[in-house]
């Protein structure tokens, strides 16, 4: 049976012919009239496409008048208007067009929900929902939340700091606000005419809410009748007493409640008489005393001043967005070393950009060009293989530099001999001039000292770098195995005596602008166009310490392409990098180094402009508008990073286009849609990675611990039993292990499920299952796909769309 997704594709391809389990057709995105497109159907009904001429999925669906969403099977419970988001691999991300679609997925897992509550921001826009299932004597809670970047809904907790329940109503309240534990209790209080609220995601998450709307108010806390209720009341009180202006806080314990009872039970005790229940509460409030405003709050229990953010799962690097020759090298190298492919891809891209340097710029319009300058930071713990990957990526560049150094050494020997001969000839000329004052002969010409061609340096001050750029005007690459040293910019005094910072000079070089360095001893060094690319590695903890506020405020951090793949256990492999792949990279680098700049009207070298073809222009405009729609929803550091990633997309496209040329591919002079699409794909992947890294740099200790625990569970397939967790965590008791897992559940990161008994029978065991396992973990059904049809980013050719 053909799925609706495949039928949508076939309807656009009247020439498609069935061949076994797939169809063959001419690819509409390629000029070749021979059949080059294969269409197959995945087990879940999705359409699997492969262009044998190398067209990307985006190019194919655009030529068909479809979108990537049309290649996905229709979702059960959807409204037909759902948008599909894809990661850099082409796999569907777990983002839904509406909260209802996300809830439908949860209901397929847990059955029909018992209740749900919606959270809004200050403008009244929905930002999250809490869904409840009543199960016997217990309950099950799941959160969904809106992702402002992807503009869709996810099955996960809201980003911190989380809004209060019924926030617009709370903000309009004249004075008194009641705080209950949980939405059900808050709704019961509201039904009596009281203005009531609560914080999302359970009694243990009070400190992760934004309580600032209650500053200066009269706040009445109505705790549940149990130990957790008292703890919640204490946490809320601690948060409120830190606000300015400080609110008046009262904790009122409702009389006659059953164990674990709350405001809903109190209303039931009054037989649903809301007026009687309200008057009873107000009487209790009038008899209560405000909490002492000088109450001491332990420092480790105070609300976090830097709330942690939701950290997205790692998305594998889109290797297929690289030119094929480069993609093959990255796959071979990553398999040989057991490292993540991004640790090879990023330094390779930076090395290519440095080889292009000042010879080319991409022209987006008359007033906007972008240079081939990339800055990359490889973040990983010691032993994560970032340094070996960097060394492998830099091998063609280092080999080239080695040859030039050797050639320079030979040239210096010849120059030294010529200089000695010149000195002798000069002395003879001077003696002759003294004897014969009427001599009209010219002095001998001094031989020109040879300049060593340089491609890279690893530790140069701004003054030394400026001199290198004068001698090598096409540009330089700075390689720092440890970026921490580069981030500690030295202070210096200029020739005029004023203070300056090397950081400001680096910011200018990112744009390929002019560089002027004044020194009392060496004078002025002027570089008309300083093109410097940068790459290096750094450990997460060192980055957190080294990346000071000045780097964030100046935009230095926003200019860095950040990668931080999850650490993986190495396994021995016989895989290795072939000599053919190494030679191919060497030829690409040599070809890029042989590019020559253009000349201006004065005969001075300047970058030659590379224009966009018409199809590339359309792709760029669509991306530009969408990217800036996303940026409009961002603030602070992430907004700054988005601004730089806008320019990185055409920079990647320029590198992609010129590398294809260097690899011998027949491409036009103008950048085509394929290279622009690849640049956009890379920019979007680095945007996702920037979100992850920024969130990790800003997380508190508790969030970091949770992330570590989630990573451990992911390595065990995304689920564990209490007994397994007890053993792996070396917990003394099962109770301690269960408590650790319960804490993850309260944070919206997991749930309990009953496993099915095996063939030998026995009682089912209770499993902790991650709510949103990392997308990088292979899906269980992946092995069921037809042979050769695996996700983009692996070693296979097919793209799972």
CSV table of N, CA and C in Angstrom, one decimal, residues 374-457:
chain,number,residue,atom,x,y,z
A,374,UNK,N,36.2,32.5,8.9
A,374,UNK,CA,35.4,31.7,9.8
A,374,UNK,C,36.2,31.6,11.1
A,375,UNK,N,35.5,31.7,12.2
A,375,UNK,CA,36.1,31.5,13.6
A,375,UNK,C,35.4,30.3,14.2
A,376,UNK,N,36.2,29.3,14.6
A,376,UNK,CA,35.5,28.1,15.2
A,376,UNK,C,36.2,27.7,16.5
A,377,UNK,N,35.3,27.2,17.5
A,377,UNK,CA,35.7,26.8,18.8
A,377,UNK,C,35.2,25.3,19.0
A,378,UNK,N,36.1,24.4,19.2
A,378,UNK,CA,35.8,23.0,19.4
A,378,UNK,C,35.8,22.8,20.9
A,379,UNK,N,34.7,22.5,21.5
A,379,UNK,CA,34.5,22.4,23.0
A,379,UNK,C,34.4,20.9,23.3
A,380,UNK,N,35.3,20.5,24.2
A,380,UNK,CA,35.2,19.1,24.7
A,380,UNK,C,36.2,18.8,25.8
A,381,UNK,N,35.8,17.9,26.6
A,381,UNK,CA,36.7,17.5,27.7
A,381,UNK,C,38.0,16.9,27.2
A,382,UNK,N,39.0,16.8,28.0
A,382,UNK,CA,40.3,16.2,27.7
A,382,UNK,C,40.0,14.7,27.3
A,383,UNK,N,40.5,14.3,26.2
A,383,UNK,CA,40.3,12.9,25.7
A,383,UNK,C,39.1,12.7,24.8
A,384,UNK,N,38.5,13.9,24.4
A,384,UNK,CA,37.3,13.8,23.5
A,384,UNK,C,37.7,13.8,22.0
A,385,UNK,N,39.1,13.7,21.8
A,385,UNK,CA,39.6,13.6,20.4
A,385,UNK,C,39.6,14.9,19.6
A,386,UNK,N,39.4,16.0,20.3
A,386,UNK,CA,39.3,17.3,19.5
A,386,UNK,C,40.7,17.6,19.0
A,387,UNK,N,41.8,17.4,19.7
A,387,UNK,CA,43.1,17.8,19.2
A,387,UNK,C,43.6,16.9,18.1
A,388,UNK,N,43.4,15.5,18.2
A,388,UNK,CA,43.8,14.7,17.0
A,388,UNK,C,42.9,15.0,15.8
A,389,UNK,N,41.6,15.4,16.0
A,389,UNK,CA,40.8,15.7,14.8
A,389,UNK,C,41.3,17.0,14.2
A,390,UNK,N,41.7,18.0,15.0
A,390,UNK,CA,42.2,19.3,14.5
A,390,UNK,C,43.5,19.0,13.7
A,391,UNK,N,44.4,18.2,14.3
A,391,UNK,CA,45.6,17.9,13.6
A,391,UNK,C,45.4,17.2,12.2
A,392,UNK,N,44.4,16.3,12.1
A,392,UNK,CA,44.1,15.6,10.9
A,392,UNK,C,43.6,16.6,9.9
A,393,UNK,N,42.7,17.5,10.3
A,393,UNK,CA,42.1,18.5,9.4
A,393,UNK,C,43.1,19.5,8.9
A,394,UNK,N,44.1,19.8,9.7
A,394,UNK,CA,45.1,20.7,9.4
A,394,UNK,C,46.3,20.1,8.6
A,395,UNK,N,46.3,18.8,8.3
A,395,UNK,CA,47.5,18.2,7.7
A,395,UNK,C,47.8,18.8,6.4
A,396,UNK,N,46.8,19.0,5.4
A,396,UNK,CA,47.2,19.5,4.1
A,396,UNK,C,47.8,20.9,4.3
A,397,UNK,N,47.3,21.7,5.2
A,397,UNK,CA,47.8,23.1,5.4
A,397,UNK,C,49.2,23.0,6.0
A,398,UNK,N,49.4,22.2,7.0
A,398,UNK,CA,50.7,22.1,7.6
A,398,UNK,C,51.8,21.5,6.5
A,399,UNK,N,51.3,20.6,5.7
A,399,UNK,CA,52.3,20.1,4.7
A,399,UNK,C,52.6,21.2,3.7
A,400,UNK,N,51.7,22.0,3.3
A,400,UNK,CA,52.0,23.1,2.4
A,400,UNK,C,52.9,24.1,3.1
A,401,UNK,N,52.7,24.4,4.4
A,401,UNK,CA,53.5,25.3,5.1
A,401,UNK,C,54.9,24.8,5.2
A,402,UNK,N,55.1,23.4,5.5
A,402,UNK,CA,56.4,22.8,5.6
A,402,UNK,C,57.2,23.0,4.3
A,403,UNK,N,56.5,22.8,3.1
A,403,UNK,CA,57.2,23.0,1.9
A,403,UNK,C,57.7,24.4,1.7
A,404,UNK,N,56.8,25.4,2.1
A,404,UNK,CA,57.2,26.8,1.9
A,404,UNK,C,58.3,27.2,2.9
A,405,UNK,N,58.3,26.6,4.0
A,405,UNK,CA,59.4,26.9,5.0
A,405,UNK,C,60.7,26.3,4.4
A,406,UNK,N,60.7,25.1,3.8
A,406,UNK,CA,61.9,24.5,3.3
A,406,UNK,C,62.4,25.3,2.1
A,407,UNK,N,61.4,25.8,1.2
A,407,UNK,CA,61.8,26.6,0.1
A,407,UNK,C,62.4,27.9,0.6
A,408,UNK,N,61.8,28.5,1.7
A,408,UNK,CA,62.4,29.7,2.2
A,408,UNK,C,63.8,29.5,2.8
A,409,UNK,N,64.0,28.4,3.4
A,409,UNK,CA,65.3,28.2,3.9
A,409,UNK,C,66.4,28.1,2.8
A,410,UNK,N,66.0,27.5,1.7
A,410,UNK,CA,66.9,27.5,0.5
A,410,UNK,C,67.1,28.9,-0.1
A,411,UNK,N,66.0,29.6,-0.1
A,411,UNK,CA,66.1,31.0,-0.6
A,411,UNK,C,67.0,31.8,0.3
A,412,UNK,N,66.9,31.6,1.6
A,412,UNK,CA,67.7,32.4,2.5
A,412,UNK,C,69.2,32.1,2.3
A,413,UNK,N,69.5,30.8,2.1
A,413,UNK,CA,70.9,30.5,1.8
A,413,UNK,C,71.4,31.3,0.6
A,414,UNK,N,70.6,31.3,-0.5
A,414,UNK,CA,71.0,32.0,-1.7
A,414,UNK,C,71.1,33.5,-1.4
A,415,UNK,N,70.2,34.0,-0.6
A,415,UNK,CA,70.2,35.4,-0.3
A,415,UNK,C,71.4,35.8,0.5
A,416,UNK,N,71.7,35.0,1.5
A,416,UNK,CA,72.9,35.3,2.3
A,416,UNK,C,74.2,35.4,1.5
A,417,UNK,N,74.3,34.4,0.5
A,417,UNK,CA,75.5,34.5,-0.4
A,417,UNK,C,75.4,35.7,-1.3
A,418,UNK,N,74.2,36.0,-1.8
A,418,UNK,CA,74.1,37.3,-2.6
A,418,UNK,C,74.4,38.5,-1.8
A,419,UNK,N,74.0,38.5,-0.5
A,419,UNK,CA,74.1,39.7,0.4
A,419,UNK,C,75.6,39.9,0.7
A,420,UNK,N,76.3,38.8,0.9
A,420,UNK,CA,77.8,38.9,1.2
A,420,UNK,C,78.5,39.5,-0.1
A,421,UNK,N,78.1,39.0,-1.2
A,421,UNK,CA,78.6,39.5,-2.5
A,421,UNK,C,78.3,41.0,-2.7
A,422,UNK,N,77.1,41.3,-2.3
A,422,UNK,CA,76.7,42.7,-2.4
A,422,UNK,C,77.5,43.6,-1.5
A,423,UNK,N,77.7,43.1,-0.2
A,423,UNK,CA,78.5,43.9,0.7
A,423,UNK,C,79.9,44.2,0.2
A,424,UNK,N,80.5,43.1,-0.4
A,424,UNK,CA,81.8,43.3,-1.0
A,424,UNK,C,81.8,44.3,-2.1
A,425,UNK,N,80.8,44.1,-3.0
A,425,UNK,CA,80.7,45.0,-4.1
A,425,UNK,C,80.5,46.5,-3.7
A,426,UNK,N,79.7,46.6,-2.6
A,426,UNK,CA,79.4,48.0,-2.1
A,426,UNK,C,80.7,48.6,-1.5
A,427,UNK,N,81.5,47.9,-0.8
A,427,UNK,CA,82.7,48.4,-0.3
A,427,UNK,C,83.7,48.8,-1.4
A,428,UNK,N,83.7,47.9,-2.4
A,428,UNK,CA,84.6,48.3,-3.6
A,428,UNK,C,84.1,49.5,-4.3
A,429,UNK,N,82.8,49.6,-4.4
A,429,UNK,CA,82.2,50.8,-5.0
A,429,UNK,C,82.5,52.1,-4.2
A,430,UNK,N,82.4,52.0,-2.9
A,430,UNK,CA,82.7,53.1,-2.0
A,430,UNK,C,84.2,53.5,-2.1
A,431,UNK,N,85.1,52.5,-2.1
A,431,UNK,CA,86.5,52.8,-2.3
A,431,UNK,C,86.8,53.5,-3.6
A,432,UNK,N,86.2,53.0,-4.6
A,432,UNK,CA,86.4,53.6,-6.0
A,432,UNK,C,85.8,55.0,-6.0
A,433,UNK,N,84.7,55.2,-5.3
A,433,UNK,CA,84.1,56.6,-5.3
A,433,UNK,C,85.0,57.6,-4.6
A,434,UNK,N,85.7,57.2,-3.6
A,434,UNK,CA,86.6,58.1,-2.8
A,434,UNK,C,87.8,58.4,-3.7
A,435,UNK,N,88.3,57.4,-4.5
A,435,UNK,CA,89.5,57.7,-5.3
A,435,UNK,C,89.1,58.5,-6.5
A,436,UNK,N,87.9,58.2,-7.1
A,436,UNK,CA,87.5,58.9,-8.3
A,436,UNK,C,86.2,59.6,-8.0
A,437,UNK,N,86.3,60.8,-7.6
A,437,UNK,CA,85.1,61.6,-7.2
A,437,UNK,C,84.2,61.9,-8.4
A,438,UNK,N,84.8,61.8,-9.6
A,438,UNK,CA,84.0,62.2,-10.8
A,438,UNK,C,83.3,60.9,-11.3
A,439,UNK,N,83.4,59.8,-10.6
A,439,UNK,CA,82.7,58.6,-11.1
A,439,UNK,C,81.2,58.7,-11.1
A,440,UNK,N,80.6,58.3,-12.2
A,440,UNK,CA,79.2,58.4,-12.3
A,440,UNK,C,78.5,57.0,-12.1
A,441,UNK,N,79.2,56.0,-11.8
A,441,UNK,CA,78.6,54.7,-11.7
A,441,UNK,C,77.7,54.6,-10.5
A,442,UNK,N,76.6,53.8,-10.6
A,442,UNK,CA,75.6,53.6,-9.5
A,442,UNK,C,76.1,52.6,-8.6
A,443,UNK,N,75.7,52.7,-7.3
A,443,UNK,CA,76.1,51.6,-6.4
A,443,UNK,C,75.4,50.3,-6.7
A,444,UNK,N,75.9,49.2,-6.3
A,444,UNK,CA,75.3,47.9,-6.6
A,444,UNK,C,73.9,47.8,-5.9
A,445,UNK,N,73.0,47.1,-6.5
A,445,UNK,CA,71.7,46.9,-6.0
A,445,UNK,C,71.7,45.9,-4.9
A,446,UNK,N,71.1,46.2,-3.8
A,446,UNK,CA,71.0,45.3,-2.6
A,446,UNK,C,70.0,44.2,-3.0
A,447,UNK,N,70.3,42.9,-2.8
A,447,UNK,CA,69.4,41.9,-3.0
A,447,UNK,C,68.2,41.9,-2.1
A,448,UNK,N,67.0,41.7,-2.6
A,448,UNK,CA,65.8,41.7,-1.8
A,448,UNK,C,65.7,40.5,-0.9
A,449,UNK,N,65.5,40.7,0.4
A,449,UNK,CA,65.4,39.6,1.3
A,449,UNK,C,64.1,38.8,1.0
A,450,UNK,N,64.2,37.5,0.9
A,450,UNK,CA,63.0,36.7,0.6
A,450,UNK,C,62.1,36.7,1.8
A,451,UNK,N,60.8,36.7,1.4
A,451,UNK,CA,59.7,36.6,2.4
A,451,UNK,C,59.1,35.2,2.4
A,452,UNK,N,59.0,34.6,3.6
A,452,UNK,CA,58.5,33.3,3.7
A,452,UNK,C,56.9,33.3,3.6
A,453,UNK,N,56.4,32.6,2.6
A,453,UNK,CA,54.9,32.5,2.5
A,453,UNK,C,54.4,31.7,3.7
A,454,UNK,N,53.4,32.3,4.4
A,454,UNK,CA,52.9,31.7,5.6
A,454,UNK,C,51.4,31.5,5.4
A,455,UNK,N,50.9,30.4,5.9
A,455,UNK,CA,49.5,30.1,5.9
A,455,UNK,C,48.9,30.2,7.3
A,456,UNK,N,49.7,29.9,8.3
A,456,UNK,CA,49.1,29.9,9.7
A,456,UNK,C,50.2,30.3,10.7
A,457,UNK,N,49.7,30.6,11.9
A,457,UNK,CA,50.5,30.8,13.0
A,457,UNK,C,49.7,30.3,14.2
